[in-house]
Structures are given as C-alpha cells and as structure tokens.
mmCIF file of C-alpha atoms and ligand atoms in Angstrom:
data_model
loop_
_atom_site.group_PDB
_atom_site.id
_atom_site.type_symbol
_atom_site.label_atom_id
_atom_site.label_comp_id
_atom_site.label_asym_id
_atom_site.label_seq_id
_atom_site.Cartn_x
_atom_site.Cartn_y
_atom_site.Cartn_z
ATOM 1 C CA UNK A 1 -5.760 0.058 -6.556
ATOM 2 C CA UNK A 2 -6.735 -0.271 -2.903
ATOM 3 C CA UNK A 3 -10.355 -0.515 -1.810
ATOM 4 C CA UNK A 4 -11.516 -0.879 1.775
ATOM 5 C CA UNK A 5 -15.127 -2.049 2.072
ATOM 6 C CA UNK A 6 -17.189 -2.054 5.257
ATOM 7 C CA UNK A 7 -14.252 -2.875 7.497
ATOM 8 C CA UNK A 8 -15.016 -3.340 11.168
ATOM 9 C CA UNK A 9 -12.639 -4.765 13.706
ATOM 10 C CA UNK A 10 -13.033 -5.888 17.290
ATOM 11 C CA UNK A 11 -10.148 -7.270 19.333
ATOM 12 C CA UNK A 12 -11.150 -10.219 21.511
ATOM 13 C CA UNK A 13 -8.985 -11.418 24.365
ATOM 14 C CA UNK A 14 -10.370 -13.610 27.100
ATOM 15 C CA UNK A 15 -13.950 -12.447 27.587
ATOM 16 C CA UNK A 16 -12.968 -8.870 26.704
ATOM 17 C CA UNK A 17 -14.236 -7.300 23.447
ATOM 18 C CA UNK A 18 -12.576 -4.098 22.207
ATOM 19 C CA UNK A 19 -14.306 -2.624 19.153
ATOM 20 C CA UNK A 20 -11.700 -0.530 17.330
ATOM 21 C CA UNK A 21 -12.883 0.128 13.756
ATOM 22 C CA UNK A 22 -16.450 0.801 12.633
ATOM 23 C CA UNK A 23 -17.613 0.317 9.039
ATOM 24 C CA UNK A 24 -14.640 1.929 7.287
ATOM 25 C CA UNK A 25 -14.868 2.598 3.534
ATOM 26 C CA UNK A 26 -12.365 4.298 1.255
ATOM 27 C CA UNK A 27 -10.444 3.932 -1.972
ATOM 28 C CA UNK A 28 -6.914 4.873 -2.986
ATOM 29 C CA UNK A 29 -5.892 5.176 -6.632
ATOM 30 C CA UNK A 30 -2.701 3.795 -8.144
ATOM 31 C CA UNK A 31 0.154 6.268 -7.604
ATOM 32 C CA UNK A 32 -1.621 8.277 -4.913
ATOM 33 C CA UNK A 33 0.040 9.233 -1.659
ATOM 34 C CA UNK A 34 -2.452 9.540 1.173
ATOM 35 C CA UNK A 35 -2.295 10.108 4.903
ATOM 36 C CA UNK A 36 -4.161 8.204 7.590
ATOM 37 C CA UNK A 37 -4.460 10.799 10.354
ATOM 38 C CA UNK A 38 -5.780 10.441 13.874
ATOM 39 C CA UNK A 39 -4.920 10.788 17.529
ATOM 40 C CA UNK A 40 -3.417 7.997 19.627
ATOM 41 C CA UNK A 41 -5.746 5.012 19.933
ATOM 42 C CA UNK A 42 -7.990 6.077 17.028
ATOM 43 C CA UNK A 43 -7.223 2.828 15.163
ATOM 44 C CA UNK A 44 -4.600 3.912 12.594
ATOM 45 C CA UNK A 45 -2.129 1.055 13.129
ATOM 46 C CA UNK A 46 -4.956 -1.474 13.263
ATOM 47 C CA UNK A 47 -6.275 -0.203 9.907
ATOM 48 C CA UNK A 48 -2.765 -0.287 8.409
ATOM 49 C CA UNK A 49 -2.042 -3.808 9.668
ATOM 50 C CA UNK A 50 -5.340 -5.014 8.183
ATOM 51 C CA UNK A 51 -4.542 -3.421 4.792
ATOM 52 C CA UNK A 52 -1.046 -4.934 4.829
ATOM 53 C CA UNK A 53 -2.554 -8.372 5.460
ATOM 54 C CA UNK A 54 -0.863 -8.738 8.857
ATOM 55 C CA UNK A 55 -4.205 -9.649 10.437
ATOM 56 C CA UNK A 56 -7.789 -10.384 9.406
ATOM 57 C CA UNK A 57 -10.678 -8.001 10.105
ATOM 58 C CA UNK A 58 -13.790 -9.079 11.987
ATOM 59 C CA UNK A 59 -15.872 -7.888 9.016
ATOM 60 C CA UNK A 60 -15.435 -6.459 5.543
ATOM 61 C CA UNK A 61 -13.186 -6.709 2.515
ATOM 62 C CA UNK A 62 -9.882 -5.201 1.411
ATOM 63 C CA UNK A 63 -9.062 -5.289 -2.281
ATOM 64 C CA UNK A 64 -5.521 -4.678 -3.498
ATOM 65 C CA UNK A 65 -5.084 -4.822 -7.281
ATOM 66 C CA UNK A 66 -8.594 -6.351 -7.479
ATOM 67 C CA UNK A 67 -7.782 -9.212 -5.128
ATOM 68 C CA UNK A 68 -9.544 -9.580 -1.786
ATOM 69 C CA UNK A 69 -6.754 -10.138 0.729
ATOM 70 C CA UNK A 70 -9.282 -10.906 3.494
ATOM 71 C CA UNK A 71 -10.336 -14.071 1.679
ATOM 72 C CA UNK A 72 -6.808 -15.250 0.862
ATOM 73 C CA UNK A 73 -5.379 -18.286 2.608
ATOM 74 C CA UNK A 74 -2.154 -17.982 4.560
ATOM 75 C CA UNK A 75 0.279 -19.180 1.878
ATOM 76 C CA UNK A 76 -1.251 -17.209 -0.941
ATOM 77 C CA UNK A 77 -1.390 -14.093 1.240
ATOM 78 C CA UNK A 78 2.280 -14.480 2.227
ATOM 79 C CA UNK A 79 3.263 -14.647 -1.425
ATOM 80 C CA UNK A 80 0.950 -11.764 -2.359
ATOM 81 C CA UNK A 81 2.486 -9.641 0.385
ATOM 82 C CA UNK A 82 6.047 -10.410 -0.729
ATOM 83 C CA UNK A 83 5.243 -9.360 -4.285
ATOM 84 C CA UNK A 84 2.893 -6.426 -3.822
ATOM 85 C CA UNK A 85 3.270 -4.849 -0.413
ATOM 86 C CA UNK A 86 6.048 -2.856 1.246
ATOM 87 C CA UNK A 87 6.089 -1.731 4.872
ATOM 88 C CA UNK A 88 7.993 1.040 6.682
ATOM 89 C CA UNK A 89 7.982 0.897 10.485
ATOM 90 C CA UNK A 90 8.410 3.669 13.035
ATOM 91 C CA UNK A 91 11.319 1.744 14.612
ATOM 92 C CA UNK A 92 13.066 0.908 11.280
ATOM 93 C CA UNK A 93 13.335 -2.853 12.123
ATOM 94 C CA UNK A 94 16.754 -3.295 10.503
ATOM 95 C CA UNK A 95 18.913 -6.359 11.150
ATOM 96 C CA UNK A 96 21.934 -5.236 13.158
ATOM 97 C CA UNK A 97 24.284 -8.011 11.985
ATOM 98 C CA UNK A 98 23.769 -7.147 8.300
ATOM 99 C CA UNK A 99 25.270 -4.153 6.511
ATOM 100 C CA UNK A 100 23.069 -1.381 5.153
ATOM 101 C CA UNK A 101 23.291 -2.872 1.659
ATOM 102 C CA UNK A 102 22.512 -6.400 2.897
ATOM 103 C CA UNK A 103 19.471 -5.099 4.789
ATOM 104 C CA UNK A 104 18.141 -3.456 1.627
ATOM 105 C CA UNK A 105 18.784 -6.621 -0.400
ATOM 106 C CA UNK A 106 17.192 -9.001 2.087
ATOM 107 C CA UNK A 107 13.668 -9.126 0.536
ATOM 108 C CA UNK A 108 15.304 -10.179 -2.761
ATOM 109 C CA UNK A 109 17.281 -12.968 -1.092
ATOM 110 C CA UNK A 110 13.912 -14.598 -0.340
ATOM 111 C CA UNK A 111 13.019 -14.277 -4.029
ATOM 112 C CA UNK A 112 16.266 -15.960 -5.155
ATOM 113 C CA UNK A 113 17.477 -12.953 -7.154
ATOM 114 C CA UNK A 114 21.167 -13.224 -8.119
ATOM 115 C CA UNK A 115 23.721 -11.390 -5.937
ATOM 116 C CA UNK A 116 24.860 -9.098 -8.753
ATOM 117 C CA UNK A 117 21.310 -7.943 -9.574
ATOM 118 C CA UNK A 118 20.581 -7.494 -5.855
ATOM 119 C CA UNK A 119 23.663 -5.353 -5.429
ATOM 120 C CA UNK A 120 22.911 -3.206 -8.451
ATOM 121 C CA UNK A 121 19.318 -2.564 -7.285
ATOM 122 C CA UNK A 122 20.215 -1.890 -3.662
ATOM 123 C CA UNK A 123 22.970 0.573 -4.525
ATOM 124 C CA UNK A 124 20.653 2.453 -6.898
ATOM 125 C CA UNK A 125 18.033 2.745 -4.156
ATOM 126 C CA UNK A 126 20.588 3.802 -1.544
ATOM 127 C CA UNK A 127 21.699 6.508 -3.945
ATOM 128 C CA UNK A 128 18.063 7.518 -4.372
ATOM 129 C CA UNK A 129 17.632 8.023 -0.626
ATOM 130 C CA UNK A 130 20.991 9.823 -0.370
ATOM 131 C CA UNK A 131 23.115 7.361 1.632
ATOM 132 C CA UNK A 132 25.122 5.480 -0.984
ATOM 133 C CA UNK A 133 28.281 6.243 1.024
ATOM 134 C CA UNK A 134 26.871 4.263 3.999
ATOM 135 C CA UNK A 135 26.244 1.037 2.046
ATOM 136 C CA UNK A 136 28.922 -1.061 3.757
ATOM 137 C CA UNK A 137 28.315 0.235 7.303
ATOM 138 C CA UNK A 138 26.102 -1.444 9.916
ATOM 139 C CA UNK A 139 22.792 0.088 11.095
ATOM 140 C CA UNK A 140 24.246 0.979 14.521
ATOM 141 C CA UNK A 141 26.744 3.268 12.761
ATOM 142 C CA UNK A 142 23.913 5.384 11.304
ATOM 143 C CA UNK A 143 21.706 8.150 12.689
ATOM 144 C CA UNK A 144 17.972 7.525 13.119
ATOM 145 C CA UNK A 145 17.130 9.452 9.958
ATOM 146 C CA UNK A 146 19.733 7.487 7.993
ATOM 147 C CA UNK A 147 18.375 4.193 9.357
ATOM 148 C CA UNK A 148 14.898 5.179 8.222
ATOM 149 C CA UNK A 149 16.310 5.889 4.741
ATOM 150 C CA UNK A 150 17.650 2.325 4.728
ATOM 151 C CA UNK A 151 14.251 0.932 5.633
ATOM 152 C CA UNK A 152 12.634 3.050 2.881
ATOM 153 C CA UNK A 153 15.107 1.623 0.346
ATOM 154 C CA UNK A 154 14.386 -1.885 1.654
ATOM 155 C CA UNK A 155 10.623 -1.390 1.274
ATOM 156 C CA UNK A 156 11.098 -0.368 -2.379
ATOM 157 C CA UNK A 157 13.448 -3.089 -3.556
ATOM 158 C CA UNK A 158 10.733 -5.562 -4.547
ATOM 159 C CA UNK A 159 8.969 -2.776 -6.504
ATOM 160 C CA UNK A 160 5.723 -3.204 -4.552
ATOM 161 C CA UNK A 161 2.522 -1.642 -5.855
ATOM 162 C CA UNK A 162 1.734 -0.176 -2.442
ATOM 163 C CA UNK A 163 3.808 0.830 0.580
ATOM 164 C CA UNK A 164 2.326 1.174 4.060
ATOM 165 C CA UNK A 165 4.231 3.388 6.487
ATOM 166 C CA UNK A 166 3.304 3.479 10.188
ATOM 167 C CA UNK A 167 4.502 6.768 11.727
ATOM 168 C CA UNK A 168 7.705 6.671 9.642
ATOM 169 C CA UNK A 169 8.945 9.885 11.256
ATOM 170 C CA UNK A 170 7.686 9.160 14.772
ATOM 171 C CA UNK A 171 11.183 8.692 16.223
ATOM 172 C CA UNK A 172 12.795 11.637 14.430
ATOM 173 C CA UNK A 173 13.359 15.346 15.115
ATOM 174 C CA UNK A 174 11.455 17.927 13.056
ATOM 175 C CA UNK A 175 14.235 18.644 10.550
ATOM 176 C CA UNK A 176 14.917 14.954 9.871
ATOM 177 C CA UNK A 177 11.171 14.352 9.680
ATOM 178 C CA UNK A 178 10.973 16.907 6.864
ATOM 179 C CA UNK A 179 13.829 15.199 5.021
ATOM 180 C CA UNK A 180 12.205 11.772 5.267
ATOM 181 C CA UNK A 181 8.787 13.062 4.168
ATOM 182 C CA UNK A 182 10.440 14.794 1.198
ATOM 183 C CA UNK A 183 12.153 11.538 0.226
ATOM 184 C CA UNK A 184 8.789 9.738 0.331
ATOM 185 C CA UNK A 185 7.088 12.512 -1.691
ATOM 186 C CA UNK A 186 9.855 12.381 -4.327
ATOM 187 C CA UNK A 187 9.797 8.591 -4.567
ATOM 188 C CA UNK A 188 6.029 8.676 -4.976
ATOM 189 C CA UNK A 189 6.388 11.177 -7.825
ATOM 190 C CA UNK A 190 9.261 9.384 -9.526
ATOM 191 C CA UNK A 191 8.286 5.718 -9.092
ATOM 192 C CA UNK A 192 4.468 6.124 -8.994
ATOM 193 C CA UNK A 193 4.361 3.824 -5.987
ATOM 194 C CA UNK A 194 1.170 4.152 -3.945
ATOM 195 C CA UNK A 195 1.857 5.259 -0.365
ATOM 196 C CA UNK A 196 -0.406 5.095 2.696
ATOM 197 C CA UNK A 197 1.247 7.000 5.521
ATOM 198 C CA UNK A 198 -0.001 6.849 9.102
ATOM 199 C CA UNK A 199 0.637 9.957 11.153
ATOM 200 C CA UNK A 200 -0.850 11.875 14.067
ATOM 201 C CA UNK A 201 0.630 15.153 12.797
ATOM 202 C CA UNK A 202 -1.525 17.401 10.630
ATOM 203 C CA UNK A 203 1.564 19.139 9.143
ATOM 204 C CA UNK A 204 2.786 15.790 7.830
ATOM 205 C CA UNK A 205 -0.647 14.737 6.555
ATOM 206 C CA UNK A 206 -1.181 18.057 4.747
ATOM 207 C CA UNK A 207 1.705 17.316 2.392
ATOM 208 C CA UNK A 208 -0.086 14.246 1.005
ATOM 209 C CA UNK A 209 -2.638 14.311 -1.813
ATOM 210 C CA UNK A 210 -5.506 13.290 0.456
ATOM 211 C CA UNK A 211 -6.092 12.860 4.148
ATOM 212 C CA UNK A 212 -8.290 10.186 5.711
ATOM 213 C CA UNK A 213 -8.988 10.994 9.327
ATOM 214 C CA UNK A 214 -9.871 8.382 11.936
ATOM 215 C CA UNK A 215 -11.617 9.410 15.125
ATOM 216 C CA UNK A 216 -12.426 6.729 17.711
ATOM 217 C CA UNK A 217 -12.502 4.118 14.966
ATOM 218 C CA UNK A 218 -14.813 6.103 12.679
ATOM 219 C CA UNK A 219 -13.562 7.608 9.442
ATOM 220 C CA UNK A 220 -13.985 11.211 8.334
ATOM 221 C CA UNK A 221 -12.669 12.037 4.859
ATOM 222 C CA UNK A 222 -10.781 15.249 4.220
ATOM 223 C CA UNK A 223 -9.238 16.539 1.021
ATOM 224 C CA UNK A 224 -6.153 18.723 0.865
ATOM 225 C CA UNK A 225 -6.570 19.555 4.528
ATOM 226 C CA UNK A 226 -10.054 21.030 3.983
ATOM 227 C CA UNK A 227 -12.537 19.043 6.043
ATOM 228 C CA UNK A 228 -15.295 17.298 4.124
ATOM 229 C CA UNK A 229 -17.312 15.808 6.908
ATOM 230 C CA UNK A 230 -18.961 12.542 5.912
ATOM 231 C CA UNK A 231 -22.468 11.356 6.865
ATOM 232 C CA UNK A 232 -21.031 9.124 9.645
ATOM 233 C CA UNK A 233 -19.816 12.140 11.591
ATOM 234 C CA UNK A 234 -22.057 12.754 14.556
ATOM 235 C CA UNK A 235 -23.506 9.221 14.324
ATOM 236 C CA UNK A 236 -23.672 6.856 17.258
ATOM 237 C CA UNK A 237 -20.287 5.796 18.696
HETATM 238 N N1 ATP B 301 -4.027 -6.667 20.170
HETATM 239 C C1 ATP B 301 -4.914 -5.836 20.727
HETATM 240 N N2 ATP B 301 -5.813 -6.281 21.637
HETATM 241 C C2 ATP B 301 -6.713 -5.468 22.194
HETATM 242 N N3 ATP B 301 -6.830 -4.152 21.889
HETATM 243 C C3 ATP B 301 -5.969 -3.646 21.010
HETATM 244 C C4 ATP B 301 -4.960 -4.454 20.357
HETATM 245 N N4 ATP B 301 -4.261 -3.657 19.510
HETATM 246 C C5 ATP B 301 -4.785 -2.423 19.611
HETATM 247 N N5 ATP B 301 -5.817 -2.408 20.498
HETATM 248 C C6 ATP B 301 -6.647 -1.254 20.856
HETATM 249 O O1 ATP B 301 -7.163 -0.702 19.661
HETATM 250 C C7 ATP B 301 -7.218 0.716 19.728
HETATM 251 C C8 ATP B 301 -6.537 1.296 18.516
HETATM 252 O O2 ATP B 301 -5.156 0.955 18.531
HETATM 253 P P1 ATP B 301 -4.170 1.362 17.362
HETATM 254 O O3 ATP B 301 -2.850 0.778 17.693
HETATM 255 O O4 ATP B 301 -4.773 0.991 16.066
HETATM 256 O O5 ATP B 301 -4.169 2.948 17.518
HETATM 257 P P2 ATP B 301 -3.286 4.061 16.793
HETATM 258 O O6 ATP B 301 -4.236 5.024 16.181
HETATM 259 O O7 ATP B 301 -2.280 3.420 15.913
HETATM 260 O O8 ATP B 301 -2.571 4.759 18.036
HETATM 261 P P3 ATP B 301 -1.066 5.359 18.173
HETATM 262 O O9 ATP B 301 -1.086 6.714 17.516
HETATM 263 O O10 ATP B 301 -0.892 5.474 19.661
HETATM 264 O O11 ATP B 301 -0.112 4.404 17.539
HETATM 265 C C9 ATP B 301 -6.589 1.105 21.057
HETATM 266 O O12 ATP B 301 -7.621 1.402 21.969
HETATM 267 C C10 ATP B 301 -5.847 -0.141 21.464
HETATM 268 O O13 ATP B 301 -5.805 -0.266 22.858
HETATM 269 MG MG1 MG B 302 -0.186 3.286 15.916
#
C-alpha cells in the first residue's frame, strides 16, 4: 500500500546543509495502523510530510497504491493527494468561520459533491466520532478534544486510502488523548483505512500494530513494542 524506498533528506538553506533522514526503508500494508515514534528532532514530521507529498525528498522513492509520488508533477500530485491522502494535524487546522459540519464537508466542496450528499456523509462521520450534537456549532465553541474529532471526520470524508496524523494528541490531556486514540483505532478497524501516526510517546505507539522508530534520522524497526534492531543500528551517523 505504502512503500518507502531509500529515502534520504537534507534541508538546504543558504549555504547551510541539514541532513535529516538517512536511507529510510519500510512498507505498510493496506488497513494497517502503524506508529512513527521518535524523540523531538528525530525526523518524524519530515518523514510524514514527504509521505503525504507535501515536499520532495533529496533521494529515494515513495510508492502509494503503486504510484511513485516523488516522480509526480505538481498538478497530478495535487489531484492524487485530494483523492488518496488524508491528514490530521496536531493543531487541528479548522476554519473558524465555518461550522463543524461545514469544516468536515470542505474537502468535498472542492470535488463538487452535491450539498445533500455532503451533509449526509458529514453527519454520519460526526456521529462516528461522537459529536453529532455539535454539528452546527463553530470550532471555537468546542474543546480541544472535540476539535480534533472534527479534524478526524474531515480527514475521512474523501475516503482516502491512507491517513497521516502528526502528533494528533500532542495538544491534549492524557484522558482526551486516550479517547482520540481509541477513535482512531476503531475507525481503522471499521473502515480499514491505513493510518500512519506520528508520536513521541511509547504508550501511544504501543497501541498500534507496528512501531517504526526514528533516531537521529535513522530508522529502527520494532514490532508490537518488542525491539527488533535492524542492521543500520550502530552504523555511522
Ligand atoms: N525547513 C527546514 N529547514 C531546515 N531544517 C529543518 C527544516 N525542517 C526541519 N528541520 C530540521 O530537521 C530535523 C527534524 O525535524 P522534524 O520536524 O522532522 O522532527 P520531529 O521528529 O518531527 O520533531 P518534533 O517531535 O519536535 O516535532 C530537526 O533537526 C529540524 O531542525
Ligand atoms: Mg514533528
């Protein structure tokens, strides 16, 4: 479903070179829910942004549904992203002047789906994340956890094949974090959507089917929280 091949990335600004990712390889199957774990600065967001097609890597290939998104031109990539990729941000990124329901429907507005179909789909998703009663309120009238539920519903409305979530519980207290992770786990089970969840918390990562750990831009693969140290570990950094 998702295959990352020999990805390396170096940020260049001015004369400054910042190597961030080093020869990353991994695969995620359709319907899997995996964690990308690592401490601050290890390269998690960079890896996620590359996989979501938000930027191009210095080297390597990223296949989603057998298509190499690294090679895609801008227009084709924009369309591919709209159809296949969902994103959940740490800071929710909702539009304050739109209601909860309108926020969830927004990706479909760009796909010229009729208002009645949009409404039906958004209300079903809001029910699925447990905030149907908030549909006609504005984001500022919701708690952080409720706002994140809205952004989860919004990410699902186009029925993407994969959803990338960057620290989706980073702004939330422990109890709300548990609720949001449970929602994601249930959606993954029910809808078979593939999820890649970035986190720096082992307790969050351990609830996923597999954990990929980044350390200083190098990847170490772990399964079910039991470390399986790869050949790269201990190599030159
Ligand atoms: N646009 C950029 N230009 C230069 N360096 C960058 C840029 N973006 C990120 N970096 C550097 O890349 C490294 C990895 O950053 P990244 O945001 O991927 O880390 P992260 O694992 O997501 O960290 P956090 O848990 O704090 O969000 C950091 O050292 C960062 O300073
Ligand atoms: Mg980050």
